Amino acid sequence: MKTMFEMFKRRQPAPTGPVEFLIVGLGNPGRQYECTRHNAGFLALDCLAEKLGVKVDRIKYKSLCGDAMIGEHRVLLMKPSTYMNHSGEAVREAMQFHKIPIERVLVLFDDVSLDVGRLRIRRKGSDGGHNGLKSILYLTGKDTFPRVKMGVGQKPHPDYDLADWVLGKFRKEDTELLDKMFDHAAEAAQMVVEGQIDQAMSRFNG
């Protein structure tokens, strides 16, 4: 049972003004994909929403959405429900409606090249073989959006099917590392929106 103080502390004033930033967590909808490596973006976005005291439960732009304020900036939190390979459809639709430039679209996603628990923040870059990023790059025509990569670990051996790996569940023994990673990803996202991407890179790219 939450105390009155905790409830007050988490309550956020209703967002005002135009949406300035999109924060997009990548993943696949459906219970069968919950807590899989490929849904790291969803999990990080949930962590951010909890920190901001908002719910991501409004259906719009082919996504589950939530409105929040980070500092003086109104942001739209998005979990595309298009499945990973078509994430760009949701992103493009929200960008066009709110007239958001690609540089103000922050994407949170899983990365198999990083060890579990590691973060890598970048201002821009290629898709790196990630199908969600591939869709966003293809449908927006640009790669100049900031992103937070979250390590989910490499395949156990080269012959292991990559799809099986990323659609597999996280290991229970990684829970502590994952909790810290999602917490740090949420902090990094707030710093990026506040214009502190260099500080976020310096702090979390170790």
Coordinates of N, CA and C in Angstrom, one line a residue:
M1 N 0.9 -1.2 0.0 CA 0.0 0.0 0.0 C 0.9 1.2 0.0
K2 N 0.7 2.1 -1.0 CA 1.5 3.3 -1.1 C 1.1 4.3 0.0
T3 N 2.0 5.0 0.6 CA 1.7 6.1 1.5 C 1.2 7.3 0.7
M4 N 0.6 8.2 1.4 CA 0.1 9.5 0.8 C 1.3 10.3 0.3
F5 N 2.4 10.2 1.0 CA 3.6 11.0 0.5 C 4.1 10.4 -0.8
E6 N 4.1 9.1 -0.9 CA 4.6 8.4 -2.1 C 3.7 8.8 -3.3
M7 N 2.4 8.8 -3.0 CA 1.4 9.1 -4.1 C 1.5 10.5 -4.6
F8 N 1.8 11.4 -3.6 CA 1.9 12.8 -3.9 C 3.2 13.1 -4.7
K9 N 4.3 12.4 -4.2 CA 5.6 12.5 -4.9 C 5.6 12.1 -6.3
R10 N 4.8 11.1 -6.6 CA 4.8 10.5 -8.0 C 3.8 11.2 -8.9
R11 N 2.9 12.0 -8.3 CA 1.9 12.7 -9.1 C 2.5 13.8 -10.0
Q12 N 2.1 13.9 -11.2 CA 2.7 14.9 -12.1 C 1.6 15.8 -12.6
P13 N 1.9 17.1 -12.8 CA 0.9 18.0 -13.3 C 0.6 17.6 -14.8
A14 N -0.6 17.9 -15.2 CA -1.0 17.5 -16.6 C 0.0 18.2 -17.6
P15 N 0.5 17.4 -18.6 CA 1.4 18.0 -19.6 C 0.7 19.2 -20.3
T16 N 1.4 20.2 -20.6 CA 0.9 21.4 -21.3 C 1.8 21.7 -22.5
G17 N 1.3 22.4 -23.5 CA 2.1 22.9 -24.6 C 2.2 21.8 -25.6
P18 N 2.9 22.1 -26.7 CA 3.0 21.1 -27.8 C 4.0 20.0 -27.4
V19 N 3.9 18.8 -28.0 CA 4.8 17.7 -27.8 C 6.1 18.1 -28.5
E20 N 7.2 18.1 -27.7 CA 8.5 18.5 -28.2 C 9.4 17.3 -28.5
F21 N 9.2 16.2 -27.9 CA 10.1 15.0 -28.0 C 9.3 13.7 -28.1
L22 N 9.7 12.8 -28.8 CA 9.2 11.4 -28.8 C 10.2 10.5 -28.1
I23 N 9.8 9.7 -27.2 CA 10.7 8.7 -26.6 C 10.1 7.3 -26.9
V24 N 10.8 6.6 -27.8 CA 10.2 5.3 -28.3 C 10.9 4.1 -27.8
G25 N 10.2 3.2 -27.1 CA 10.8 2.0 -26.6 C 10.4 0.9 -27.6
L26 N 11.4 0.2 -28.2 CA 11.1 -0.8 -29.2 C 10.9 -2.2 -28.6
G27 N 9.9 -2.9 -29.2 CA 9.6 -4.3 -28.7 C 8.5 -4.9 -29.5
N28 N 8.0 -6.0 -29.0 CA 6.9 -6.7 -29.7 C 5.7 -6.8 -28.7
P29 N 4.5 -6.5 -29.2 CA 3.3 -6.6 -28.3 C 2.9 -8.1 -28.1
G30 N 2.2 -8.3 -27.0 CA 1.8 -9.7 -26.8 C 2.4 -10.3 -25.6
R31 N 1.7 -11.1 -24.8 CA 2.2 -11.7 -23.6 C 3.4 -12.6 -23.8
Q32 N 3.4 -13.3 -25.0 CA 4.4 -14.2 -25.3 C 5.8 -13.6 -25.4
Y33 N 5.8 -12.2 -25.6 CA 7.1 -11.5 -25.8 C 7.5 -10.8 -24.6
E34 N 6.7 -10.8 -23.5 CA 7.1 -10.1 -22.3 C 8.4 -10.6 -21.7
C35 N 9.3 -9.7 -21.3 CA 10.5 -10.1 -20.7 C 11.5 -10.8 -21.6
T36 N 11.3 -10.7 -22.9 CA 12.3 -11.2 -23.8 C 13.3 -10.2 -24.1
R37 N 14.5 -10.6 -24.6 CA 15.6 -9.7 -24.9 C 15.2 -8.6 -25.8
H38 N 14.4 -8.9 -26.9 CA 14.0 -8.0 -27.9 C 13.0 -6.9 -27.3
N39 N 12.5 -7.1 -26.1 CA 11.6 -6.1 -25.5 C 12.3 -5.3 -24.5
A40 N 13.6 -5.2 -24.5 CA 14.3 -4.3 -23.6 C 13.8 -2.9 -23.7
G41 N 13.5 -2.4 -24.9 CA 13.0 -1.1 -25.1 C 11.7 -0.8 -24.4
F42 N 10.8 -1.8 -24.5 CA 9.5 -1.6 -23.7 C 9.8 -1.5 -22.2
L43 N 10.7 -2.4 -21.7 CA 10.9 -2.5 -20.3 C 11.6 -1.2 -19.8
A44 N 12.5 -0.6 -20.6 CA 13.1 0.6 -20.2 C 12.1 1.8 -20.2
L45 N 11.2 1.8 -21.2 CA 10.1 2.8 -21.3 C 9.2 2.7 -20.1
D46 N 8.9 1.5 -19.7 CA 8.0 1.3 -18.5 C 8.7 1.9 -17.3
C47 N 10.0 1.6 -17.2 CA 10.8 2.2 -16.0 C 10.7 3.7 -16.1
L48 N 10.9 4.3 -17.2 CA 10.9 5.8 -17.3 C 9.5 6.3 -17.0
A49 N 8.4 5.6 -17.5 CA 7.1 6.0 -17.2 C 6.8 6.0 -15.6
E50 N 7.3 5.0 -15.0 CA 7.2 4.8 -13.5 C 7.9 6.0 -12.8
K51 N 9.1 6.3 -13.3 CA 9.8 7.4 -12.7 C 9.0 8.7 -12.8
L52 N 8.4 8.9 -14.0 CA 7.7 10.1 -14.3 C 6.3 10.2 -13.7
G53 N 5.8 9.0 -13.2 CA 4.5 8.9 -12.6 C 3.4 9.0 -13.6
V54 N 3.6 8.4 -14.8 CA 2.6 8.4 -15.9 C 2.3 7.0 -16.3
K55 N 1.2 6.8 -17.0 CA 0.9 5.5 -17.6 C 1.0 5.5 -19.1
V56 N 1.5 4.4 -19.7 CA 1.6 4.3 -21.1 C 0.5 3.3 -21.5
D57 N -0.7 3.9 -21.7 CA -1.9 3.0 -22.0 C -2.9 3.6 -23.0
R58 N -2.5 4.7 -23.6 CA -3.5 5.3 -24.5 C -3.1 4.8 -25.9
I59 N -4.1 4.4 -26.7 CA -3.8 3.8 -28.0 C -3.9 4.9 -29.1
K60 N -2.7 5.2 -29.7 CA -2.6 6.2 -30.7 C -1.3 6.0 -31.5
Y61 N -1.3 6.4 -32.7 CA -0.1 6.3 -33.6 C 0.4 4.8 -33.7
K62 N -0.6 3.9 -33.7 CA -0.2 2.4 -33.8 C 0.7 2.1 -32.6
S63 N 0.4 2.7 -31.4 CA 1.3 2.5 -30.2 C 0.4 2.6 -29.0
L64 N 1.0 2.2 -27.9 CA 0.5 2.5 -26.6 C 1.3 3.8 -26.2
C65 N 0.6 4.8 -25.8 CA 1.3 6.1 -25.5 C 1.0 6.6 -24.1
G66 N 1.9 7.5 -23.7 CA 1.7 8.2 -22.5 C 2.3 9.6 -22.6
D67 N 1.6 10.6 -22.0 CA 2.1 12.0 -22.0 C 2.8 12.3 -20.7
A68 N 3.9 13.0 -20.8 CA 4.7 13.3 -19.6 C 5.5 14.6 -19.8
M69 N 5.9 15.2 -18.7 CA 6.8 16.4 -18.7 C 8.1 16.0 -18.2
I70 N 9.2 16.3 -18.9 CA 10.6 16.2 -18.4 C 11.1 17.6 -18.4
G71 N 11.3 18.1 -17.2 CA 11.6 19.5 -17.0 C 10.5 20.3 -17.6
E72 N 10.9 21.2 -18.5 CA 9.9 22.1 -19.2 C 9.4 21.5 -20.5
H73 N 9.8 20.3 -20.8 CA 9.5 19.7 -22.1 C 8.4 18.7 -22.1
R74 N 7.4 18.8 -22.9 CA 6.4 17.8 -23.0 C 6.9 16.7 -24.0
V75 N 6.8 15.5 -23.5 CA 7.3 14.3 -24.3 C 6.1 13.3 -24.4
L76 N 6.2 12.6 -25.5 CA 5.3 11.5 -25.8 C 6.0 10.2 -25.7
L77 N 5.6 9.4 -24.7 CA 6.3 8.0 -24.5 C 5.5 7.1 -25.4
M78 N 6.2 6.2 -26.2 CA 5.6 5.4 -27.2 C 6.1 3.9 -27.1
K79 N 5.2 3.0 -27.1 CA 5.5 1.6 -27.3 C 4.8 1.1 -28.5
P80 N 5.4 1.1 -29.7 CA 4.8 0.7 -30.9 C 4.2 -0.7 -30.8
S81 N 2.9 -0.9 -31.3 CA 2.3 -2.2 -31.3 C 2.2 -2.8 -32.7
T82 N 3.2 -2.4 -33.6 CA 3.2 -2.8 -35.0 C 4.1 -4.1 -35.1
Y83 N 4.7 -4.5 -34.0 CA 5.7 -5.6 -34.1 C 7.0 -4.9 -34.6
M84 N 8.1 -5.4 -34.1 CA 9.4 -4.8 -34.3 C 9.7 -4.4 -35.7
N85 N 9.5 -5.2 -36.7 CA 9.9 -5.0 -38.0 C 9.2 -3.8 -38.7
H86 N 8.1 -3.3 -38.1 CA 7.4 -2.2 -38.6 C 7.3 -1.0 -37.7
S87 N 8.3 -0.9 -36.8 CA 8.3 0.2 -35.8 C 8.3 1.6 -36.4
G88 N 8.9 1.7 -37.6 CA 8.9 3.0 -38.2 C 7.6 3.6 -38.6
E89 N 6.6 2.7 -38.8 CA 5.2 3.2 -39.1 C 4.7 4.0 -38.0
A90 N 4.8 3.5 -36.7 CA 4.4 4.3 -35.6 C 5.1 5.6 -35.4
V91 N 6.5 5.5 -35.5 CA 7.3 6.6 -35.3 C 7.0 7.7 -36.3
R92 N 6.9 7.3 -37.6 CA 6.6 8.3 -38.6 C 5.3 9.0 -38.4
E93 N 4.3 8.2 -38.1 CA 2.9 8.8 -37.9 C 2.9 9.8 -36.8
A94 N 3.6 9.5 -35.6 CA 3.6 10.5 -34.5 C 4.4 11.7 -34.9
M95 N 5.6 11.5 -35.6 CA 6.4 12.6 -36.0 C 5.6 13.6 -36.9
Q96 N 4.9 13.0 -37.8 CA 4.2 13.9 -38.8 C 3.0 14.6 -38.1
F97 N 2.3 14.0 -37.2 CA 1.2 14.6 -36.5 C 1.7 15.8 -35.6
H98 N 2.8 15.5 -34.9 CA 3.3 16.6 -33.9 C 4.4 17.5 -34.6
K99 N 4.7 17.2 -35.8 CA 5.8 18.0 -36.5 C 7.1 17.9 -35.7
I100 N 7.5 16.7 -35.4 CA 8.7 16.5 -34.6 C 9.9 16.2 -35.5
P101 N 11.0 16.9 -35.5 CA 12.1 16.6 -36.3 C 12.8 15.3 -35.8
I102 N 13.4 14.6 -36.7 CA 14.0 13.3 -36.3 C 15.0 13.4 -35.2
E103 N 15.7 14.6 -35.1 CA 16.7 14.8 -34.0 C 16.0 14.8 -32.6
R104 N 14.7 14.9 -32.6 CA 14.0 14.9 -31.3 C 13.2 13.6 -31.1
V105 N 13.7 12.5 -31.7 CA 13.1 11.2 -31.5 C 14.2 10.3 -30.9
L106 N 13.9 10.0 -29.6 CA 14.9 9.1 -28.9 C 14.4 7.7 -28.9
V107 N 15.3 6.8 -29.3 CA 14.9 5.4 -29.4 C 15.6 4.5 -28.4
L108 N 14.9 3.7 -27.7 CA 15.5 2.8 -26.7 C 15.3 1.4 -27.2
F109 N 16.4 0.6 -27.3 CA 16.3 -0.7 -27.9 C 17.5 -1.7 -27.4
D110 N 17.3 -2.9 -27.7 CA 18.2 -4.0 -27.3 C 19.4 -4.1 -28.2
D111 N 20.6 -4.5 -27.7 CA 21.8 -4.6 -28.6 C 22.5 -5.9 -28.1
V112 N 22.6 -6.8 -29.1 CA 23.3 -8.1 -28.8 C 24.8 -8.0 -28.8
S113 N 25.3 -6.9 -29.2 CA 26.8 -6.7 -29.2 C 27.3 -6.2 -27.9
L114 N 26.4 -5.8 -27.0 CA 26.8 -5.3 -25.6 C 26.5 -6.4 -24.6
D115 N 27.3 -6.5 -23.6 CA 27.1 -7.4 -22.5 C 25.8 -7.0 -21.7
V116 N 25.2 -7.9 -21.1 CA 24.0 -7.6 -20.3 C 24.3 -6.5 -19.3
G117 N 23.4 -5.5 -19.3 CA 23.6 -4.4 -18.3 C 24.4 -3.2 -18.8
R118 N 25.0 -3.3 -20.0 CA 25.8 -2.2 -20.5 C 24.9 -1.3 -21.3
L119 N 25.2 0.0 -21.3 CA 24.5 1.0 -22.1 C 25.5 1.6 -23.1
R120 N 24.9 2.0 -24.2 CA 25.7 2.8 -25.2 C 24.7 3.9 -25.8
I121 N 25.1 5.1 -25.6 CA 24.2 6.2 -26.1 C 24.9 6.8 -27.3
R122 N 24.1 7.1 -28.3 CA 24.7 7.6 -29.6 C 23.8 8.8 -30.1
R123 N 24.3 9.7 -30.8 CA 23.6 10.8 -31.4 C 22.9 10.3 -32.7
K124 N 23.5 9.4 -33.4 CA 23.0 8.9 -34.7 C 23.8 7.7 -35.0
G125 N 23.5 7.1 -36.2 CA 24.2 5.9 -36.6 C 23.4 5.0 -37.5
S126 N 24.0 3.9 -37.9 CA 23.3 2.9 -38.8 C 22.3 2.1 -38.0
D127 N 21.7 1.2 -38.7 CA 20.7 0.3 -37.9 C 21.4 -0.9 -37.2
G128 N 22.7 -1.1 -37.6 CA 23.4 -2.2 -36.9 C 22.8 -3.5 -37.0
G129 N 22.0 -3.8 -38.0 CA 21.3 -5.1 -38.1 C 20.0 -5.2 -37.3
H130 N 19.6 -4.1 -36.6 CA 18.4 -4.2 -35.7 C 17.2 -3.9 -36.6
N131 N 16.3 -4.8 -36.7 CA 15.1 -4.6 -37.6 C 14.2 -3.4 -37.2
G132 N 14.1 -3.1 -35.9 CA 13.3 -2.0 -35.5 C 13.9 -0.7 -36.0
L133 N 15.2 -0.5 -35.8 CA 15.9 0.6 -36.3 C 15.9 0.7 -37.8
K134 N 16.0 -0.5 -38.5 CA 16.0 -0.6 -39.9 C 14.7 0.1 -40.5
S135 N 13.6 -0.3 -39.8 CA 12.3 0.2 -40.2 C 12.2 1.8 -40.0
I136 N 12.7 2.3 -38.9 CA 12.7 3.7 -38.6 C 13.5 4.4 -39.7
L137 N 14.7 3.9 -39.9 CA 15.6 4.6 -40.9 C 14.9 4.6 -42.3
Y138 N 14.3 3.5 -42.7 CA 13.7 3.4 -44.0 C 12.6 4.3 -44.2
L139 N 11.7 4.4 -43.2 CA 10.5 5.2 -43.3 C 10.6 6.7 -43.0
T140 N 11.7 7.0 -42.3 CA 12.0 8.5 -42.1 C 13.0 9.0 -43.0
G141 N 13.8 8.1 -43.6 CA 14.9 8.5 -44.5 C 16.1 9.1 -43.8
K142 N 16.2 9.0 -42.5 CA 17.3 9.6 -41.8 C 17.8 8.7 -40.6
D143 N 19.0 8.9 -40.3 CA 19.6 8.2 -39.2 C 20.1 9.1 -38.1
T144 N 19.7 10.3 -38.1 CA 20.2 11.4 -37.2 C 19.4 11.5 -35.9
F145 N 18.9 10.4 -35.4 CA 18.1 10.4 -34.2 C 19.0 9.8 -33.0
P146 N 18.9 10.4 -31.8 CA 19.6 9.8 -30.7 C 19.0 8.5 -30.3
R147 N 19.9 7.6 -29.7 CA 19.4 6.3 -29.3 C 20.2 5.8 -28.1
V148 N 19.5 5.0 -27.3 CA 20.1 4.3 -26.1 C 20.1 2.8 -26.4
K149 N 21.2 2.3 -26.6 CA 21.4 0.8 -26.8 C 21.5 0.1 -25.5
M150 N 20.8 -1.0 -25.3 CA 20.9 -1.7 -24.0 C 21.4 -3.1 -24.2
G151 N 22.4 -3.5 -23.5 CA 23.0 -4.8 -23.8 C 22.2 -6.0 -23.3
V152 N 22.0 -6.9 -24.2 CA 21.3 -8.1 -23.9 C 22.1 -9.4 -24.0
G153 N 23.4 -9.1 -24.4 CA 24.4 -10.2 -24.5 C 24.4 -10.9 -25.8
Q154 N 25.6 -11.5 -26.1 CA 25.7 -12.2 -27.4 C 25.1 -13.6 -27.4
K155 N 24.9 -14.1 -28.6 CA 24.5 -15.5 -28.7 C 25.5 -16.4 -28.0
P156 N 25.0 -17.5 -27.4 CA 25.9 -18.5 -26.7 C 27.0 -19.1 -27.6
H157 N 26.7 -19.3 -28.8 CA 27.7 -19.8 -29.8 C 27.2 -19.3 -31.2
P158 N 28.2 -19.2 -32.1 CA 27.9 -18.7 -33.5 C 26.7 -19.3 -34.2
D159 N 26.5 -20.6 -34.0 CA 25.4 -21.3 -34.7 C 24.0 -21.1 -34.1
Y160 N 24.0 -20.5 -33.0 CA 22.7 -20.2 -32.3 C 21.9 -19.3 -33.2
D161 N 20.6 -19.6 -33.4 CA 19.8 -18.7 -34.2 C 19.5 -17.4 -33.5
L162 N 19.8 -16.3 -34.2 CA 19.7 -14.9 -33.6 C 18.3 -14.6 -33.2
A163 N 17.3 -15.0 -34.0 CA 15.9 -14.7 -33.7 C 15.5 -15.5 -32.4
D164 N 16.0 -16.7 -32.3 CA 15.7 -17.5 -31.1 C 16.3 -16.8 -29.8
W165 N 17.5 -16.2 -30.0 CA 18.2 -15.6 -28.9 C 17.4 -14.3 -28.5
V166 N 17.1 -13.4 -29.4 CA 16.5 -12.2 -29.0 C 15.1 -12.4 -28.5
L167 N 14.4 -13.4 -29.0 CA 13.0 -13.7 -28.6 C 13.0 -14.6 -27.3
G168 N 14.2 -14.9 -26.8 CA 14.2 -15.7 -25.6 C 14.1 -14.8 -24.4
K169 N 13.7 -15.4 -23.3 CA 13.6 -14.7 -22.0 C 14.9 -14.3 -21.4
F170 N 15.0 -13.2 -20.6 CA 16.1 -12.9 -19.8 C 16.3 -14.0 -18.8
R171 N 17.6 -14.2 -18.4 CA 17.9 -15.1 -17.3 C 17.6 -14.5 -16.0
K172 N 17.1 -15.3 -15.0 CA 16.8 -14.8 -13.7 C 18.0 -14.3 -13.0
E173 N 19.2 -14.9 -13.3 CA 20.4 -14.4 -12.6 C 20.8 -13.0 -13.1
D174 N 20.2 -12.5 -14.2 CA 20.6 -11.2 -14.7 C 19.7 -10.1 -14.2
T175 N 18.7 -10.5 -13.3 CA 17.7 -9.5 -12.9 C 18.3 -8.2 -12.3
E176 N 19.3 -8.4 -11.4 CA 19.9 -7.2 -10.8 C 20.5 -6.3 -11.8
L177 N 21.3 -6.9 -12.7 CA 21.9 -6.1 -13.8 C 20.9 -5.4 -14.7
L178 N 19.8 -6.1 -15.0 CA 18.8 -5.5 -15.9 C 18.1 -4.4 -15.2
D179 N 17.7 -4.6 -13.9 CA 17.1 -3.5 -13.2 C 17.9 -2.2 -13.2
K180 N 19.2 -2.4 -13.0 CA 20.1 -1.2 -13.0 C 20.2 -0.6 -14.4
M181 N 20.2 -1.5 -15.4 CA 20.3 -1.0 -16.8 C 19.1 -0.2 -17.2
F182 N 17.9 -0.7 -16.9 CA 16.7 0.0 -17.2 C 16.6 1.3 -16.5
D183 N 17.0 1.3 -15.2 CA 17.0 2.5 -14.4 C 18.0 3.6 -15.1
H184 N 19.2 3.1 -15.5 CA 20.1 4.1 -16.1 C 19.6 4.5 -17.4
A185 N 19.0 3.7 -18.2 CA 18.4 4.1 -19.5 C 17.3 5.1 -19.3
A186 N 16.5 5.0 -18.3 CA 15.5 6.0 -18.0 C 16.1 7.3 -17.6
E187 N 17.2 7.3 -16.8 CA 17.9 8.5 -16.4 C 18.5 9.2 -17.7
A188 N 19.1 8.3 -18.5 CA 19.8 8.8 -19.7 C 18.8 9.5 -20.6
A189 N 17.6 8.9 -20.8 CA 16.5 9.5 -21.6 C 16.2 10.9 -21.1
Q190 N 16.0 11.0 -19.8 CA 15.7 12.3 -19.3 C 16.8 13.4 -19.6
M191 N 18.0 12.9 -19.5 CA 19.1 13.8 -19.7 C 19.2 14.2 -21.2
V192 N 18.9 13.3 -22.1 CA 18.9 13.6 -23.5 C 17.8 14.7 -23.8
V193 N 16.6 14.5 -23.3 CA 15.6 15.5 -23.5 C 15.9 16.8 -23.0
E194 N 16.7 16.9 -21.9 CA 17.1 18.1 -21.2 C 18.3 18.8 -21.9
G195 N 18.8 18.1 -23.1 CA 19.9 18.7 -23.8 C 21.2 18.3 -23.2
Q196 N 21.3 17.2 -22.4 CA 22.5 16.8 -21.8 C 23.0 15.5 -22.3
I197 N 23.0 15.3 -23.7 CA 23.4 14.1 -24.2 C 24.9 13.8 -24.0
D198 N 25.7 14.8 -24.1 CA 27.2 14.6 -23.8 C 27.4 14.1 -22.4
Q199 N 26.7 14.7 -21.5 CA 26.9 14.3 -20.1 C 26.4 12.8 -19.9
A200 N 25.3 12.5 -20.6 CA 24.7 11.1 -20.5 C 25.7 10.1 -21.1
M201 N 26.3 10.5 -22.2 CA 27.3 9.6 -22.8 C 28.5 9.4 -21.9
S202 N 29.0 10.5 -21.3 CA 30.1 10.4 -20.4 C 29.8 9.6 -19.2
R203 N 28.6 9.7 -18.7 CA 28.2 9.0 -17.5 C 27.9 7.5 -17.7
F204 N 27.2 7.2 -18.8 CA 26.7 5.8 -19.0 C 27.4 5.0 -20.1
N205 N 28.3 5.5 -20.9 CA 28.9 4.8 -21.9 C 30.2 4.0 -21.5
G206 N 30.4 3.9 -20.2 CA 31.6 3.2 -19.7 C 31.6 1.7 -20.0

